[in-house]
PDB file of C-alpha atoms in Angstrom:
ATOM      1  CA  UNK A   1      95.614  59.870 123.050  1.00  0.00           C
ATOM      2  CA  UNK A   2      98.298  62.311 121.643  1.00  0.00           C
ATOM      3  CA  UNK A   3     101.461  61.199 120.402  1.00  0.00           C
ATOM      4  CA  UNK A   4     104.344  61.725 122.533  1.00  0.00           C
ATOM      5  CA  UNK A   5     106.773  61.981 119.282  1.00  0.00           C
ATOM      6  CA  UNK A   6     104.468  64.878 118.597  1.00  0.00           C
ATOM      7  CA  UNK A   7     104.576  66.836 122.067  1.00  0.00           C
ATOM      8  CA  UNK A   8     107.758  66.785 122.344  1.00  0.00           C
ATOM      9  CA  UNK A   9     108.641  67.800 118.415  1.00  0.00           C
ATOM     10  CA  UNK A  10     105.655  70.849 118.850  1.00  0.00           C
ATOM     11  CA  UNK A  11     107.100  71.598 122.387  1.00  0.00           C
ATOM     12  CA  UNK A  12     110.813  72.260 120.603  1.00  0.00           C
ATOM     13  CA  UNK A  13     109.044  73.613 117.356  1.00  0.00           C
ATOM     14  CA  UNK A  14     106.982  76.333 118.969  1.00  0.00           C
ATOM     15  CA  UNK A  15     109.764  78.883 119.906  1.00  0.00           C
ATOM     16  CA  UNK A  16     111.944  77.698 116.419  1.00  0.00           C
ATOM     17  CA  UNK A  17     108.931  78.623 114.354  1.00  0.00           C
ATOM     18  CA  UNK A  18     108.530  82.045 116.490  1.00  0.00           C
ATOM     19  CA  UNK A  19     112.253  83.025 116.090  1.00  0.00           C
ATOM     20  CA  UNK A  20     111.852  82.267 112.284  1.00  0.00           C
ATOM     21  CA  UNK A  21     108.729  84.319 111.939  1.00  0.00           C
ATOM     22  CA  UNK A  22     110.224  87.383 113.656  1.00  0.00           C
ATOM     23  CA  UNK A  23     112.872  87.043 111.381  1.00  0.00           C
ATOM     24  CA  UNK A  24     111.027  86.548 108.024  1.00  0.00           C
ATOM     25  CA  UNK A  25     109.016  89.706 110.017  1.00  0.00           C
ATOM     26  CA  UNK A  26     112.356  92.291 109.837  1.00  0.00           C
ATOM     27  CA  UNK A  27     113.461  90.408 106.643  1.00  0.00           C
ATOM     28  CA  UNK A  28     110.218  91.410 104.589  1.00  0.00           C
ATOM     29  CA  UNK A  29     111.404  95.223 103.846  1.00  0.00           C
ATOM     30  CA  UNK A  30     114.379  94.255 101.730  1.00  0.00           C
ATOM     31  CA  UNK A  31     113.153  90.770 100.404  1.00  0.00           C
ATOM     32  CA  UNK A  32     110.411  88.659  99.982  1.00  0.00           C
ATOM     33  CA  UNK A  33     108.678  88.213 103.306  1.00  0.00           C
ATOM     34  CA  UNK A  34     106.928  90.860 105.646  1.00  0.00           C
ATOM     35  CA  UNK A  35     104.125  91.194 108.028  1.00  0.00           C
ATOM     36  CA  UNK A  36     102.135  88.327 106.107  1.00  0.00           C
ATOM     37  CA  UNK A  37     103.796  85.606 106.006  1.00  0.00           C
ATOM     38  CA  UNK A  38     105.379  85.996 109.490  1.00  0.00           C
ATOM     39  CA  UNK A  39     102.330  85.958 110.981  1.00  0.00           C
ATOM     40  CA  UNK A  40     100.996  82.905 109.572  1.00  0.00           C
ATOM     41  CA  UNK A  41     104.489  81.192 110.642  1.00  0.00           C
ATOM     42  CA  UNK A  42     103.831  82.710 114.013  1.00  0.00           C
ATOM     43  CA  UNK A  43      99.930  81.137 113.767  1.00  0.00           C
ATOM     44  CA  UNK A  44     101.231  77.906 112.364  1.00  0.00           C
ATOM     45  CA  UNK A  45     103.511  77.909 115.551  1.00  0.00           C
ATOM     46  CA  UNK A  46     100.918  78.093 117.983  1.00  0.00           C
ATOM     47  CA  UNK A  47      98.772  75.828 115.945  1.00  0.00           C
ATOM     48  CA  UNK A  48     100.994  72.985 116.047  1.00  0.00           C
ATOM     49  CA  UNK A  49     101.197  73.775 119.387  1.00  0.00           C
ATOM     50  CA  UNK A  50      97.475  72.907 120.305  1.00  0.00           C
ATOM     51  CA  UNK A  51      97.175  70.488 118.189  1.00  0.00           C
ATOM     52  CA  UNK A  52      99.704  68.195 120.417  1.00  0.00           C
ATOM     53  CA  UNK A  53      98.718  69.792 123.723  1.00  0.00           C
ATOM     54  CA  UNK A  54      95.233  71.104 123.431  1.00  0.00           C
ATOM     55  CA  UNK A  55      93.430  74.214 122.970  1.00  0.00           C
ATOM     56  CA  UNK A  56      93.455  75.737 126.960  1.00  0.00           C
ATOM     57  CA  UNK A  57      97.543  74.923 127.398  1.00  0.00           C
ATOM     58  CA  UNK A  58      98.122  77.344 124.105  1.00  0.00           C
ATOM     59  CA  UNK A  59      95.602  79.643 125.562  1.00  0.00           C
ATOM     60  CA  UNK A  60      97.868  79.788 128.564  1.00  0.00           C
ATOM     61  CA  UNK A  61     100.948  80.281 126.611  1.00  0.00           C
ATOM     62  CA  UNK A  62      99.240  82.823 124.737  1.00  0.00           C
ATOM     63  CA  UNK A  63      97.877  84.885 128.177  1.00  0.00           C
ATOM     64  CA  UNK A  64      95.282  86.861 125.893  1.00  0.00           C
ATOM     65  CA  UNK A  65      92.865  86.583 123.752  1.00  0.00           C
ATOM     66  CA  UNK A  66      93.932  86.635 119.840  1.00  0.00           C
ATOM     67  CA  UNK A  67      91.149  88.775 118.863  1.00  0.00           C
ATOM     68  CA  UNK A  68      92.692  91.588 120.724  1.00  0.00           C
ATOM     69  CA  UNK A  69      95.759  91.674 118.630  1.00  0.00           C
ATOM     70  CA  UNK A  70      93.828  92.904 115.785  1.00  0.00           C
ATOM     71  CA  UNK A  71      92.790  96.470 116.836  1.00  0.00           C
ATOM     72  CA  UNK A  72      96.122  96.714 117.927  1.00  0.00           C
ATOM     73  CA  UNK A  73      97.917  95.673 114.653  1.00  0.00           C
ATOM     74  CA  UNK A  74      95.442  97.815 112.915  1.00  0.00           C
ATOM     75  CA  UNK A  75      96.374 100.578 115.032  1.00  0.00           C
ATOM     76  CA  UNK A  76     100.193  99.937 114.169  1.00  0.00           C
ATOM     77  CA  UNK A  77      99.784  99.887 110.730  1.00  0.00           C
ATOM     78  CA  UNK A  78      97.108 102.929 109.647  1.00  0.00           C
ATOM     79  CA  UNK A  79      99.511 104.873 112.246  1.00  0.00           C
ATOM     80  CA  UNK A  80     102.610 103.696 109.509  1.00  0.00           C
ATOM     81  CA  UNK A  81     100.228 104.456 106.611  1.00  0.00           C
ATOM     82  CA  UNK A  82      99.257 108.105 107.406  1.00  0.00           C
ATOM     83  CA  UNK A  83     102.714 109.182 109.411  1.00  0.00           C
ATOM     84  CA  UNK A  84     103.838 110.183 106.274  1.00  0.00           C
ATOM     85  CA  UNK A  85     100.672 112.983 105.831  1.00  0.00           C
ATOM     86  CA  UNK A  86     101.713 114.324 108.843  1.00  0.00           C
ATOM     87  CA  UNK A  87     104.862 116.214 107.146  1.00  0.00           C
ATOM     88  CA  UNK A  88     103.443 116.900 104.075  1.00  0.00           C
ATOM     89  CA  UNK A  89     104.427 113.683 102.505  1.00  0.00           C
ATOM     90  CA  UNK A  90     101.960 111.068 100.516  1.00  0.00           C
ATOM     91  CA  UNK A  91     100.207 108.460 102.096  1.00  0.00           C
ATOM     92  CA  UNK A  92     102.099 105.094 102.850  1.00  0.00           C
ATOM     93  CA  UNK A  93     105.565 107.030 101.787  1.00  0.00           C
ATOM     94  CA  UNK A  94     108.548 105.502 103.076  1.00  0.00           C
ATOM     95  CA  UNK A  95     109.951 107.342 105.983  1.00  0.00           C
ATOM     96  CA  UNK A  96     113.124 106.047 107.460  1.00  0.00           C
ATOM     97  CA  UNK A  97     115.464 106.511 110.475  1.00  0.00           C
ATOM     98  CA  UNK A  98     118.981 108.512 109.636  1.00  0.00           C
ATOM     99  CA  UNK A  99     120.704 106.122 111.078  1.00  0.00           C
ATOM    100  CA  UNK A 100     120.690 101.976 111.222  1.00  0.00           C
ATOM    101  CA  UNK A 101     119.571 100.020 114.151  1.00  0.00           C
ATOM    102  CA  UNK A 102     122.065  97.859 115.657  1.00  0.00           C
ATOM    103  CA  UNK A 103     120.945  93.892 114.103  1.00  0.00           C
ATOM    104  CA  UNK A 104     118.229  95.303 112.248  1.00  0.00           C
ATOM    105  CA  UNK A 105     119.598  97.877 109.985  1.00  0.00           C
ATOM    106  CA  UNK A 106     117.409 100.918 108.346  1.00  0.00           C
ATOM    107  CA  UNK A 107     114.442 100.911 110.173  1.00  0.00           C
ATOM    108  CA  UNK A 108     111.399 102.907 108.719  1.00  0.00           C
ATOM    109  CA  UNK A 109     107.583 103.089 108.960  1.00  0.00           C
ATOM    110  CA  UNK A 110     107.545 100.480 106.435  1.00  0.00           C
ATOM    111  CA  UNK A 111     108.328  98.005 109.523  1.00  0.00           C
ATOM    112  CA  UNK A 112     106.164  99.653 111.299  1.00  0.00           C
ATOM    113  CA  UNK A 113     103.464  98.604 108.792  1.00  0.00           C
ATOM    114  CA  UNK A 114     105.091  94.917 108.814  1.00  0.00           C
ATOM    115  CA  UNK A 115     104.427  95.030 112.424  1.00  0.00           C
ATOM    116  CA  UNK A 116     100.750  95.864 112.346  1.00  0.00           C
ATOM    117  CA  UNK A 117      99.790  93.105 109.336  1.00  0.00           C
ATOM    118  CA  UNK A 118     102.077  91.006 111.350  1.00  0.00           C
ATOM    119  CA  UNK A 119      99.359  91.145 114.783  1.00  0.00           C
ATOM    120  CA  UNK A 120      96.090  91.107 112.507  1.00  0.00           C
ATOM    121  CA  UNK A 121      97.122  88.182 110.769  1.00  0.00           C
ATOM    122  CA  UNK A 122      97.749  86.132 113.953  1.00  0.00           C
ATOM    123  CA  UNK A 123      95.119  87.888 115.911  1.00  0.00           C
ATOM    124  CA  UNK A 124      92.904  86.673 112.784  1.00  0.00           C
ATOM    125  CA  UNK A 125      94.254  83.389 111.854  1.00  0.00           C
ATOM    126  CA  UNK A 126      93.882  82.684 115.412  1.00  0.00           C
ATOM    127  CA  UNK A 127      90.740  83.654 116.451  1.00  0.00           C
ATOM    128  CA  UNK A 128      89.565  81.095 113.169  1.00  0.00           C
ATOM    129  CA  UNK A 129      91.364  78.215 114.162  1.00  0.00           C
ATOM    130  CA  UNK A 130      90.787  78.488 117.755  1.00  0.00           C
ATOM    131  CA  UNK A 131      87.145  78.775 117.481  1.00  0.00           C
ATOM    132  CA  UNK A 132      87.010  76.014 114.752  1.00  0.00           C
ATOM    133  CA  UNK A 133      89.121  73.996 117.381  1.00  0.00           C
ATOM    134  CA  UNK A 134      86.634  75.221 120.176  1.00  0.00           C
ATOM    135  CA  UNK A 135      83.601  73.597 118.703  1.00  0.00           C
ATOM    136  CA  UNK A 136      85.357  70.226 117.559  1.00  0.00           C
TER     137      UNK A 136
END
């Protein structure tokens, strides 16, 4: 029997825990933070989520399958990574809109790159945990 303390805590946690992760996501270009570590909030989010509720309710939040988010984050960030060799530029150089993004700021293919670790590592973390939770 679940813990009704604990579905209703996960139910108001889930979207808190996404906001924060999209905004340790567009924070990670100027300070610590970055694809990485808001994608493991954004896991931990939906984590906490099936934990209280169970694996098929997240799944139906979710709509598809985590593993997909992988080839699409990888596309994201190799696409960030070699934009830059497409004008002549280095590999993984720093290219950046002229001007700032209205409650973003500077935006640049360095967020683009942010972006794309951001997907694999939830597509990844995911995947794990929900096929650990699968077989349980």
């Amino acid at each position: 029997m679940k813990s009704l303390i604990f579905k209703t805590a996960s139910t108001y946690l889930l979207p808190l825990l996404l906001l924060f992760s999209i905004f340790i996501l567009l924070r990670g270009h100027y300070l610590p933070g970055g694809g990485f570590v808001g994608g493991l909030m954004a896991a931990i989010a939906f984590l906490i989520h099936s934990f209280a509720f169970g694996l098929k309710e997240t799944q139906k939040i979710i709509k598809i399958n985590p593993g997909y988010l992988m080839p699409i984050g990888l596309f994201f960030a190799v696409g960030a990574a070699m934009a830059p060799y497409f004008i002549g530029a280095p590999i993984l150089k720093g290219l950046w809109f002229e001007e700032p993004f209205r409650f973003i700021g500077m935006v640049g293919s360095a967020l683009f790159f942010d972006i794309g670790v951001y997907l694999v590592v939830i597509g990844a973390t995911l995947t794990i945990m929900f096929s650990l939770t699968d077989t349980v």
